[in-house]
């Protein structure tokens, strides 16, 4: 049985995270942070806290770490249109960007978000670093989607309140499916570094979330966790 370190977070602001192939003009949000987003948040904390070299050392064991989120009890998704700036089709001198309208979704969570990391094979030093990074994370997804760390928990195996990935022996009782991205097997530091031109290696997997749609309108949708 695998052993997991579980970090609990209280969402304190609206959450939004487009999937990896959404366009800039129309982006539906995921209902949970993807494993890719969680790992990028941890690397960001490592670089800001202890520097780039420390982040490189974290990347060595973080890239293959199994990450599974458990969503809060309720998620109210609001549909909205916002103004954004984007390069025009016919550029004009002195006007590199022009206003346009984009579709966005934002989530108001109620409850606790849990992030489980499989730590059975981690060395003691790496495990302590993981703890230090998780408690310093203050947002997932888009910048400003703030989360307040609450506590740690440890679990031997995961219950049905966590997402399940296609191929798992035990599946969630929920009815919402997302395609969540993670670091691929060919991911390197140069590819994960946003200051290089190398394209990241993303591995997309089908995931089942323990949510059911309670009610929906043209303005919003309410999801409730089933376990």
PDB file of C-alpha atoms in Angstrom, residues 5-6 9 53 55 64 66 72 84 94 99 108 110 134 137 143-144 158 161 183 186-188 193 198 201-202 208 217:
ATOM      1  CA  UNK A   5       1.606  13.053   2.593  1.00  0.00           C
ATOM      2  CA  UNK A   6      -1.566  15.151   2.401  1.00  0.00           C
ATOM      3  CA  UNK A   9      -5.565  24.210   2.078  1.00  0.00           C
ATOM      4  CA  UNK A  53      20.003  25.743  -7.787  1.00  0.00           C
ATOM      5  CA  UNK A  55      14.845  24.325  -7.341  1.00  0.00           C
ATOM      6  CA  UNK A  64       8.077  11.705 -11.089  1.00  0.00           C
ATOM      7  CA  UNK A  66       2.500  11.152  -7.915  1.00  0.00           C
ATOM      8  CA  UNK A  72     -13.525  20.989  -1.615  1.00  0.00           C
ATOM      9  CA  UNK A  84      -8.236  41.331 -22.382  1.00  0.00           C
ATOM     10  CA  UNK A  94       2.496  52.439 -31.419  1.00  0.00           C
ATOM     11  CA  UNK A  99      -8.849  45.215 -26.480  1.00  0.00           C
ATOM     12  CA  UNK A 108     -15.976  29.918  -5.485  1.00  0.00           C
ATOM     13  CA  UNK A 110     -16.509  26.058   0.022  1.00  0.00           C
ATOM     14  CA  UNK A 134       3.879  22.592   0.637  1.00  0.00           C
ATOM     15  CA  UNK A 137       2.542  27.491  -1.216  1.00  0.00           C
ATOM     16  CA  UNK A 143      -1.755  34.032  -9.969  1.00  0.00           C
ATOM     17  CA  UNK A 144      -4.022  35.405  -7.264  1.00  0.00           C
ATOM     18  CA  UNK A 158      -6.343   7.216  -0.726  1.00  0.00           C
ATOM     19  CA  UNK A 161     -12.665  11.756  -2.111  1.00  0.00           C
ATOM     20  CA  UNK A 183       5.156  16.224 -16.165  1.00  0.00           C
ATOM     21  CA  UNK A 186      10.981  13.576 -21.173  1.00  0.00           C
ATOM     22  CA  UNK A 187      10.557  16.654 -18.993  1.00  0.00           C
ATOM     23  CA  UNK A 188      13.853  18.374 -18.180  1.00  0.00           C
ATOM     24  CA  UNK A 193      11.996  26.639 -16.982  1.00  0.00           C
ATOM     25  CA  UNK A 198      12.134  24.664 -24.898  1.00  0.00           C
ATOM     26  CA  UNK A 201       6.751  17.788 -22.020  1.00  0.00           C
ATOM     27  CA  UNK A 202       3.177  17.356 -20.763  1.00  0.00           C
ATOM     28  CA  UNK A 208     -12.566  11.218 -12.693  1.00  0.00           C
ATOM     29  CA  UNK A 217     -28.029  28.019 -15.132  1.00  0.00           C
TER      30      UNK A 217
END
